Tab-separated table of C-alpha atoms in Angstrom:
chain	number	residue	atom	x	y	z
A	1	UNK	CA	16.825	17.895	23.531
A	2	UNK	CA	14.563	20.978	23.525
A	3	UNK	CA	15.240	22.210	20.016
A	4	UNK	CA	12.028	22.043	17.982
A	5	UNK	CA	9.943	20.744	20.897
A	6	UNK	CA	6.393	22.064	21.292
A	7	UNK	CA	5.601	22.783	24.921
A	8	UNK	CA	2.334	23.885	26.485
A	9	UNK	CA	3.130	25.667	29.736
A	10	UNK	CA	0.315	25.727	32.252
A	11	UNK	CA	0.559	28.646	34.679
A	12	UNK	CA	-1.592	28.681	37.798
A	13	UNK	CA	-2.236	31.264	40.502
A	14	UNK	CA	0.635	31.572	42.939
A	15	UNK	CA	3.252	34.158	43.790
A	16	UNK	CA	5.858	32.044	41.976
A	17	UNK	CA	4.249	32.952	38.635
A	18	UNK	CA	6.945	35.559	38.083
A	19	UNK	CA	9.480	32.717	37.672
A	20	UNK	CA	7.398	31.294	34.847
A	21	UNK	CA	8.115	34.348	32.706
A	22	UNK	CA	11.832	33.605	32.926
A	23	UNK	CA	11.082	29.928	32.325
A	24	UNK	CA	9.381	30.704	29.009
A	25	UNK	CA	12.352	32.803	27.946
A	26	UNK	CA	14.822	30.038	28.801
A	27	UNK	CA	12.805	27.369	27.001
A	28	UNK	CA	12.716	29.490	23.862
A	29	UNK	CA	16.456	30.107	24.041
A	30	UNK	CA	16.896	26.328	24.057
A	31	UNK	CA	14.941	26.143	20.797
A	32	UNK	CA	11.494	25.145	22.104
A	33	UNK	CA	8.212	26.648	20.924
A	34	UNK	CA	6.024	27.567	23.890
A	35	UNK	CA	2.307	28.249	24.187
A	36	UNK	CA	1.076	29.430	27.572
A	37	UNK	CA	-2.263	28.520	29.140
A	38	UNK	CA	-3.079	30.551	32.253
A	39	UNK	CA	-5.671	30.072	34.933
A	40	UNK	CA	-7.808	33.114	35.784
A	41	UNK	CA	-6.025	33.342	39.139
A	42	UNK	CA	-2.612	33.453	37.453
A	43	UNK	CA	-3.621	36.588	35.533
A	44	UNK	CA	-3.954	38.417	38.859
A	45	UNK	CA	-0.187	38.085	39.340
A	46	UNK	CA	1.157	38.492	35.779
A	47	UNK	CA	-0.764	39.700	32.731
A	48	UNK	CA	-1.267	37.456	29.696
A	49	UNK	CA	0.377	40.173	27.608
A	50	UNK	CA	3.694	39.535	29.387
A	51	UNK	CA	3.646	35.858	28.469
A	52	UNK	CA	2.490	36.665	24.937
A	53	UNK	CA	5.456	38.954	24.349
A	54	UNK	CA	7.967	36.516	25.829
A	55	UNK	CA	6.574	33.397	24.124
A	56	UNK	CA	5.730	35.011	20.775
A	57	UNK	CA	2.333	33.278	20.830
A	58	UNK	CA	-1.146	34.205	21.945
A	59	UNK	CA	-1.953	33.230	25.529
A	60	UNK	CA	-5.031	31.122	26.266
A	61	UNK	CA	-6.988	31.835	29.448
A	62	UNK	CA	-10.699	31.182	29.141
A	63	UNK	CA	-12.894	28.510	27.608
A	64	UNK	CA	-15.335	31.249	26.644
A	65	UNK	CA	-13.098	33.705	24.846
A	66	UNK	CA	-14.681	34.498	21.470
A	67	UNK	CA	-11.259	35.143	19.922
A	68	UNK	CA	-9.885	31.646	20.236
A	69	UNK	CA	-6.789	30.892	18.165
A	70	UNK	CA	-8.147	27.383	17.530
A	71	UNK	CA	-11.706	26.221	16.905
A	72	UNK	CA	-11.734	23.709	19.779
A	73	UNK	CA	-8.904	25.198	21.748
A	74	UNK	CA	-8.450	22.715	24.568
A	75	UNK	CA	-8.277	19.784	22.122
A	76	UNK	CA	-6.049	21.620	19.656
A	77	UNK	CA	-3.550	22.650	22.330
A	78	UNK	CA	-3.461	19.121	23.768
A	79	UNK	CA	-2.790	17.646	20.332
A	80	UNK	CA	-0.242	20.326	19.350
A	81	UNK	CA	2.054	19.764	22.329
A	82	UNK	CA	4.948	17.339	22.576
A	83	UNK	CA	5.017	17.978	26.318
A	84	UNK	CA	2.810	19.679	28.901
A	85	UNK	CA	4.522	21.465	31.770
A	86	UNK	CA	2.660	23.000	34.714
A	87	UNK	CA	4.764	25.526	36.637
A	88	UNK	CA	3.814	26.643	39.162
A	89	UNK	CA	1.381	23.831	39.921
A	90	UNK	CA	-0.854	24.818	42.827
A	91	UNK	CA	-2.617	22.367	45.119
A	92	UNK	CA	-5.797	23.270	43.248
A	93	UNK	CA	-4.629	22.264	39.753
A	94	UNK	CA	-2.946	19.145	41.151
A	95	UNK	CA	-6.242	18.099	42.751
A	96	UNK	CA	-8.153	18.750	39.533
A	97	UNK	CA	-5.713	16.801	37.367
A	98	UNK	CA	-5.625	13.897	39.833
A	99	UNK	CA	-9.407	13.611	39.954
A	100	UNK	CA	-10.376	14.334	36.364
A	101	UNK	CA	-11.967	17.720	37.035
A	102	UNK	CA	-12.114	19.956	33.957
A	103	UNK	CA	-13.753	23.222	34.958
A	104	UNK	CA	-11.455	25.724	33.241
A	105	UNK	CA	-9.318	25.827	30.112
A	106	UNK	CA	-6.085	24.570	31.690
A	107	UNK	CA	-7.641	21.633	33.549
A	108	UNK	CA	-9.525	20.704	30.376
A	109	UNK	CA	-6.315	20.777	28.313
A	110	UNK	CA	-4.630	18.515	30.866
A	111	UNK	CA	-7.508	16.035	30.786
A	112	UNK	CA	-7.511	15.991	26.985
A	113	UNK	CA	-3.777	15.473	26.558
A	114	UNK	CA	-2.437	11.917	26.071
A	115	UNK	CA	1.062	13.385	26.188
A	116	UNK	CA	3.944	13.455	28.672
A	117	UNK	CA	3.182	15.809	31.543
A	118	UNK	CA	5.427	17.412	34.166
A	119	UNK	CA	4.088	19.135	37.291
A	120	UNK	CA	6.199	21.525	39.363
A	121	UNK	CA	4.345	21.952	42.689
A	122	UNK	CA	4.629	25.308	44.478
A	123	UNK	CA	2.679	26.095	47.623
A	124	UNK	CA	2.792	26.546	51.391
A	125	UNK	CA	4.568	23.712	53.214
A	126	UNK	CA	1.469	22.632	55.138
A	127	UNK	CA	-0.562	22.539	51.931
A	128	UNK	CA	2.131	20.464	50.244
A	129	UNK	CA	2.368	17.998	53.122
A	130	UNK	CA	-1.390	17.703	53.611
A	131	UNK	CA	-2.492	14.082	53.074
A	132	UNK	CA	-4.913	15.153	50.335
A	133	UNK	CA	-2.155	16.852	48.313
A	134	UNK	CA	0.216	13.936	48.830
A	135	UNK	CA	-2.469	11.498	47.735
A	136	UNK	CA	-3.153	13.585	44.634
A	137	UNK	CA	0.542	13.716	43.770
A	138	UNK	CA	0.756	9.950	44.105
A	139	UNK	CA	-2.258	9.611	41.801
A	140	UNK	CA	-0.491	11.710	39.176
A	141	UNK	CA	2.597	9.502	39.466
A	142	UNK	CA	0.442	6.411	38.971
A	143	UNK	CA	-0.983	8.030	35.822
A	144	UNK	CA	2.594	8.192	34.538
A	145	UNK	CA	3.008	11.935	35.040
A	146	UNK	CA	6.307	13.340	36.276
A	147	UNK	CA	6.556	15.357	39.479
A	148	UNK	CA	9.516	17.689	39.970
A	149	UNK	CA	10.150	17.904	43.689
A	150	UNK	CA	9.779	21.459	45.018
A	151	UNK	CA	12.656	23.256	46.655
A	152	UNK	CA	12.934	24.271	50.296
A	153	UNK	CA	13.568	27.682	51.793
A	154	UNK	CA	11.771	30.903	52.707
A	155	UNK	CA	8.228	31.024	51.325
A	156	UNK	CA	6.127	34.067	50.412
A	157	UNK	CA	3.806	33.356	53.347
A	158	UNK	CA	6.664	34.059	55.748
A	159	UNK	CA	7.403	30.471	56.745
A	160	UNK	CA	10.367	28.332	55.772
A	161	UNK	CA	10.108	24.823	54.385
A	162	UNK	CA	9.353	22.728	51.320
A	163	UNK	CA	7.147	24.187	48.605
A	164	UNK	CA	9.313	26.632	46.655
A	165	UNK	CA	9.086	26.517	42.883
A	166	UNK	CA	12.554	25.499	41.639
A	167	UNK	CA	14.510	28.135	39.766
A	168	UNK	CA	13.746	28.364	36.018
A	169	UNK	CA	17.210	27.088	35.072
A	170	UNK	CA	16.624	24.007	37.234
A	171	UNK	CA	13.230	23.373	35.626
A	172	UNK	CA	14.727	23.634	32.142
A	173	UNK	CA	17.441	21.157	33.123
A	174	UNK	CA	14.824	18.822	34.572
A	175	UNK	CA	12.792	18.961	31.347
A	176	UNK	CA	15.894	18.400	29.229
A	177	UNK	CA	16.857	15.348	31.262
A	178	UNK	CA	13.334	13.924	31.116
A	179	UNK	CA	13.319	14.263	27.324
A	180	UNK	CA	16.791	12.712	27.182
A	181	UNK	CA	15.550	9.653	29.097
A	182	UNK	CA	12.791	9.284	26.503
A	183	UNK	CA	14.701	10.126	23.331
A	184	UNK	CA	18.443	10.290	24.095
A	185	UNK	CA	20.756	7.901	22.285
A	186	UNK	CA	22.005	6.458	25.607
A	187	UNK	CA	18.625	6.086	27.285
A	188	UNK	CA	18.259	2.866	29.217
A	189	UNK	CA	22.017	2.503	29.725
A	190	UNK	CA	23.627	2.386	33.157
A	191	UNK	CA	26.938	4.206	33.013
A	192	UNK	CA	29.462	4.298	35.834
A	193	UNK	CA	32.087	7.052	35.736
A	194	UNK	CA	34.989	7.513	38.118
A	195	UNK	CA	36.597	10.919	38.476
A	196	UNK	CA	39.217	12.989	40.311
A	197	UNK	CA	42.134	11.703	42.323
A	198	UNK	CA	42.111	9.652	45.488
A	199	UNK	CA	43.942	10.587	48.667
A	200	UNK	CA	45.902	8.280	50.918
A	201	UNK	CA	46.416	9.634	54.447
A	202	UNK	CA	49.859	10.059	55.952
A	203	UNK	CA	48.538	11.420	59.222
A	204	UNK	CA	45.336	13.287	60.224
A	205	UNK	CA	46.593	16.361	58.312
A	206	UNK	CA	48.589	15.205	55.278
A	207	UNK	CA	47.953	12.844	52.389
A	208	UNK	CA	49.534	11.323	49.281
A	209	UNK	CA	47.629	12.264	46.121
A	210	UNK	CA	47.904	13.715	42.643
A	211	UNK	CA	46.922	16.793	40.651
A	212	UNK	CA	43.645	15.517	39.178
A	213	UNK	CA	40.786	18.047	39.435
A	214	UNK	CA	38.051	15.693	38.212
A	215	UNK	CA	37.097	17.925	35.266
A	216	UNK	CA	37.359	15.171	32.664
A	217	UNK	CA	35.312	12.614	34.590
A	218	UNK	CA	32.685	15.172	35.553
A	219	UNK	CA	32.371	16.198	31.883
A	220	UNK	CA	31.831	12.556	30.900
A	221	UNK	CA	29.133	12.167	33.573
A	222	UNK	CA	27.409	15.357	32.413
A	223	UNK	CA	27.450	14.363	28.750
A	224	UNK	CA	26.132	10.870	29.484
A	225	UNK	CA	23.252	12.215	31.583
A	226	UNK	CA	22.359	14.753	28.886
A	227	UNK	CA	22.072	11.835	26.449
A	228	UNK	CA	19.620	9.970	28.666
A	229	UNK	CA	21.827	7.507	30.520
A	230	UNK	CA	21.419	6.665	34.177
A	231	UNK	CA	24.765	7.835	35.489
A	232	UNK	CA	26.624	7.023	38.688
A	233	UNK	CA	29.635	9.240	39.342
A	234	UNK	CA	32.115	7.885	41.888
A	235	UNK	CA	34.387	10.784	42.718
A	236	UNK	CA	37.447	11.390	44.762
A	237	UNK	CA	37.769	14.798	46.453
A	238	UNK	CA	37.014	17.608	43.996
A	239	UNK	CA	36.032	21.271	44.135
A	240	UNK	CA	33.753	20.888	41.094
A	241	UNK	CA	29.973	21.068	41.474
A	242	UNK	CA	28.571	17.707	40.314
A	243	UNK	CA	26.454	17.777	37.141
A	244	UNK	CA	22.676	17.568	37.574
A	245	UNK	CA	20.720	14.327	37.217
A	246	UNK	CA	23.692	12.208	38.255
A	247	UNK	CA	24.016	9.990	41.330
A	248	UNK	CA	27.209	11.056	43.084
A	249	UNK	CA	29.156	8.832	45.465
A	250	UNK	CA	32.036	10.586	47.216
A	251	UNK	CA	35.080	8.579	48.269
A	252	UNK	CA	38.564	9.463	49.419
A	253	UNK	CA	40.930	6.504	49.184
A	254	UNK	CA	41.615	4.030	46.395
A	255	UNK	CA	40.207	1.186	48.503
A	256	UNK	CA	36.967	3.165	49.021
A	257	UNK	CA	36.681	3.797	45.289
A	258	UNK	CA	37.286	0.142	44.477
A	259	UNK	CA	34.610	-0.969	46.930
A	260	UNK	CA	32.071	1.504	45.507
A	261	UNK	CA	32.836	0.459	41.920
A	262	UNK	CA	32.645	-3.270	42.612
A	263	UNK	CA	29.300	-2.918	44.398
A	264	UNK	CA	27.765	-1.439	41.235
A	265	UNK	CA	29.707	-3.198	38.494
A	266	UNK	CA	27.315	-6.089	37.869
A	267	UNK	CA	24.396	-3.811	36.973
A	268	UNK	CA	26.488	-1.470	34.840
A	269	UNK	CA	26.539	-1.421	31.026
A	270	UNK	CA	29.463	0.962	30.542
A	271	UNK	CA	32.346	1.843	32.869
A	272	UNK	CA	34.453	4.909	32.094
A	273	UNK	CA	37.370	4.980	34.504
A	274	UNK	CA	38.559	8.591	34.338
A	275	UNK	CA	39.778	8.827	37.936
A	276	UNK	CA	43.471	9.265	38.613
A	277	UNK	CA	43.781	7.083	41.683
A	278	UNK	CA	46.745	7.095	44.028
A	279	UNK	CA	48.818	4.051	43.126
A	280	UNK	CA	50.421	3.827	46.565
A	281	UNK	CA	49.329	4.201	50.179
A	282	UNK	CA	51.263	4.601	53.407
A	283	UNK	CA	52.294	1.365	55.071
A	284	UNK	CA	51.476	2.938	58.422
A	285	UNK	CA	49.221	5.939	59.040
A	286	UNK	CA	50.253	8.124	61.955
A	287	UNK	CA	47.455	8.633	64.468
A	288	UNK	CA	48.700	12.133	65.305
A	289	UNK	CA	50.179	14.864	63.136
A	290	UNK	CA	53.826	14.122	62.390
A	291	UNK	CA	55.915	16.954	63.826
A	292	UNK	CA	59.056	18.331	62.224
A	293	UNK	CA	62.161	17.339	64.158
A	294	UNK	CA	65.222	19.339	63.217
A	295	UNK	CA	66.458	18.949	59.671
A	296	UNK	CA	65.796	15.227	59.426
A	297	UNK	CA	64.049	13.984	56.315
A	298	UNK	CA	60.665	12.275	56.598
A	299	UNK	CA	60.818	8.724	55.274
A	300	UNK	CA	57.562	7.099	54.188
A	301	UNK	CA	57.123	3.428	53.348
A	302	UNK	CA	54.459	3.042	50.638
A	303	UNK	CA	52.499	-0.064	49.734
A	304	UNK	CA	51.019	-0.633	46.296
A	305	UNK	CA	47.281	0.014	45.991
A	306	UNK	CA	44.975	-2.449	44.203
A	307	UNK	CA	44.534	-1.915	40.470
A	308	UNK	CA	40.802	-1.183	40.127
A	309	UNK	CA	40.774	-1.167	36.337
A	310	UNK	CA	42.629	-4.481	36.086
A	311	UNK	CA	40.172	-6.042	38.534
A	312	UNK	CA	37.226	-4.842	36.433
A	313	UNK	CA	38.853	-6.273	33.312
A	314	UNK	CA	39.024	-9.661	35.027
A	315	UNK	CA	35.367	-9.482	36.118
A	316	UNK	CA	33.704	-7.998	33.060
A	317	UNK	CA	31.082	-9.971	31.163
A	318	UNK	CA	28.772	-7.729	29.147
A	319	UNK	CA	30.274	-4.392	30.211
A	320	UNK	CA	32.112	-1.984	27.934
A	321	UNK	CA	35.234	-0.992	29.858
A	322	UNK	CA	37.066	2.242	29.041
A	323	UNK	CA	40.231	3.450	30.738
A	324	UNK	CA	42.264	6.651	30.698
A	325	UNK	CA	46.043	6.904	30.447
A	326	UNK	CA	47.668	10.161	31.527
A	327	UNK	CA	51.320	9.904	30.551
A	328	UNK	CA	54.387	12.131	30.385
A	329	UNK	CA	56.415	9.909	28.020
A	330	UNK	CA	56.017	6.891	25.700
A	331	UNK	CA	52.276	7.611	25.450
A	332	UNK	CA	51.329	5.084	22.762
A	333	UNK	CA	53.455	2.258	24.124
A	334	UNK	CA	52.228	2.674	27.696
A	335	UNK	CA	48.580	2.983	26.656
A	336	UNK	CA	48.771	-0.078	24.381
A	337	UNK	CA	50.226	-2.161	27.213
A	338	UNK	CA	47.495	-0.952	29.547
A	339	UNK	CA	44.747	-2.065	27.128
A	340	UNK	CA	46.049	-5.640	26.970
A	341	UNK	CA	47.033	-5.942	30.612
A	342	UNK	CA	43.667	-4.694	31.870
A	343	UNK	CA	41.373	-6.203	29.201
A	344	UNK	CA	39.938	-2.857	28.071
A	345	UNK	CA	37.655	-2.161	25.109
A	346	UNK	CA	39.435	1.144	24.489
A	347	UNK	CA	41.599	3.676	26.235
A	348	UNK	CA	41.705	7.474	26.156
A	349	UNK	CA	45.348	8.512	26.198
A	350	UNK	CA	46.748	11.972	26.735
A	351	UNK	CA	50.185	13.476	27.218
A	352	UNK	CA	49.772	15.735	30.245
A	353	UNK	CA	52.886	17.729	29.306
A	354	UNK	CA	51.139	19.232	26.265
A	355	UNK	CA	49.692	22.758	26.575
A	356	UNK	CA	45.939	22.586	27.240
A	357	UNK	CA	45.966	18.890	28.108
A	358	UNK	CA	45.682	16.964	31.324
A	359	UNK	CA	45.049	18.016	34.890
A	360	UNK	CA	43.108	21.172	35.794
A	361	UNK	CA	42.589	22.353	32.199
A	362	UNK	CA	39.135	22.871	30.671
A	363	UNK	CA	40.499	21.391	27.441
A	364	UNK	CA	42.251	18.156	26.540
A	365	UNK	CA	44.273	16.610	23.712
A	366	UNK	CA	43.532	12.898	23.417
A	367	UNK	CA	43.976	9.778	21.366
A	368	UNK	CA	41.548	6.857	21.313
A	369	UNK	CA	43.432	3.568	21.236
A	370	UNK	CA	41.847	0.149	20.636
A	371	UNK	CA	42.909	-3.461	21.256
A	372	UNK	CA	43.443	-4.103	17.529
A	373	UNK	CA	45.995	-1.285	17.342
A	374	UNK	CA	43.689	1.309	15.804
A	375	UNK	CA	44.470	4.870	16.948
A	376	UNK	CA	42.280	7.935	16.446
A	377	UNK	CA	43.934	11.285	17.125
A	378	UNK	CA	42.095	14.505	17.979
A	379	UNK	CA	43.076	18.136	18.142
A	380	UNK	CA	42.657	20.124	21.344
A	381	UNK	CA	39.001	20.540	22.366
A	382	UNK	CA	36.937	21.157	25.458
A	383	UNK	CA	36.627	18.287	27.902
A	384	UNK	CA	32.860	18.232	27.323
A	385	UNK	CA	33.518	17.827	23.595
A	386	UNK	CA	35.983	15.026	24.381
A	387	UNK	CA	33.300	13.405	26.528
A	388	UNK	CA	30.689	13.472	23.770
A	389	UNK	CA	33.184	12.225	21.192
A	390	UNK	CA	34.055	9.381	23.544
A	391	UNK	CA	30.383	8.495	24.038
A	392	UNK	CA	29.873	8.495	20.259
A	393	UNK	CA	32.694	5.965	19.982
A	394	UNK	CA	31.360	3.826	22.826
A	395	UNK	CA	27.998	3.592	21.041
A	396	UNK	CA	29.727	1.737	18.213
A	397	UNK	CA	31.133	-0.747	20.752
A	398	UNK	CA	27.834	-1.565	22.453
């Protein structure tokens, strides 16, 4: 989303300015062209020369510099940009932007720019929480500007609390996601993804489950968010860090996953059911840990769990419903039966016995199978590549 984008980065006077140097570097590595506008106070922390070398462009500081790159610099910069980003945004520049004050080059550029604008506040906690600052931030939101919430932690002033400038990588991700929601090919779509396996308790210590890591479902959620969709990820237990810009709902049992899915199904456009749920649960759950007694075998009575995907197939109206089939034999036959039985729009089938496919791998080997019998076969690729290929196919079904 950043390749070819023209970004004006406003840098104001705060100790977090040093992060902005890294931010410029990261934006350029993503393919963006960056021009930096600094306040006079910002130059006391980092020199304009540093930003000039990192950005590859002259840095603008003063309205009164005789060596302007443009004839009317504040207008030219405002018109050149696809996006204006202020990081760090001090309480001072926030107040100026909220109240139409244009008394230096940066504030004038902001006032002259009818373009998308993102502010990344960074300041002392008390300054951030002051009613005046909060009112100014709300004004900016009403103007349609985007506010990236600051982080919390130790601050340069010696206190701990909200007001930290997010890390440059987080800001880049935030900008990418914002652009995706404006330009991505899945913007405006609500996508629900299920991932990982569910666990059915035997006793307070043990459970019945499967080998699913959640990597495939998490990759689908990541890819959908990067393409501008509003994504809800309903996940069983997993050690994977959830992708950014995704609403995550953690569940444990199949019943919990079904309840979470059904609560959100009506408002969903696309459901991608990548979770490997436990098909059975214990008929009785021991209240205390079951102790070993001699050499006797432990006998468990298992009841069948509800079929979430089949239930969704019965309820669907406008939704595109995609299932996954992880098989060890008769892949095509089993997947084809699953499509008809569960009223799916397509299914992603994979033989988990193949090298590089299935649980816990970063790669997968899949086939897309459709109700009319059409089958598309793919070579081994990363799970993120599988996710994007799947989303490309779903676009044709919408």
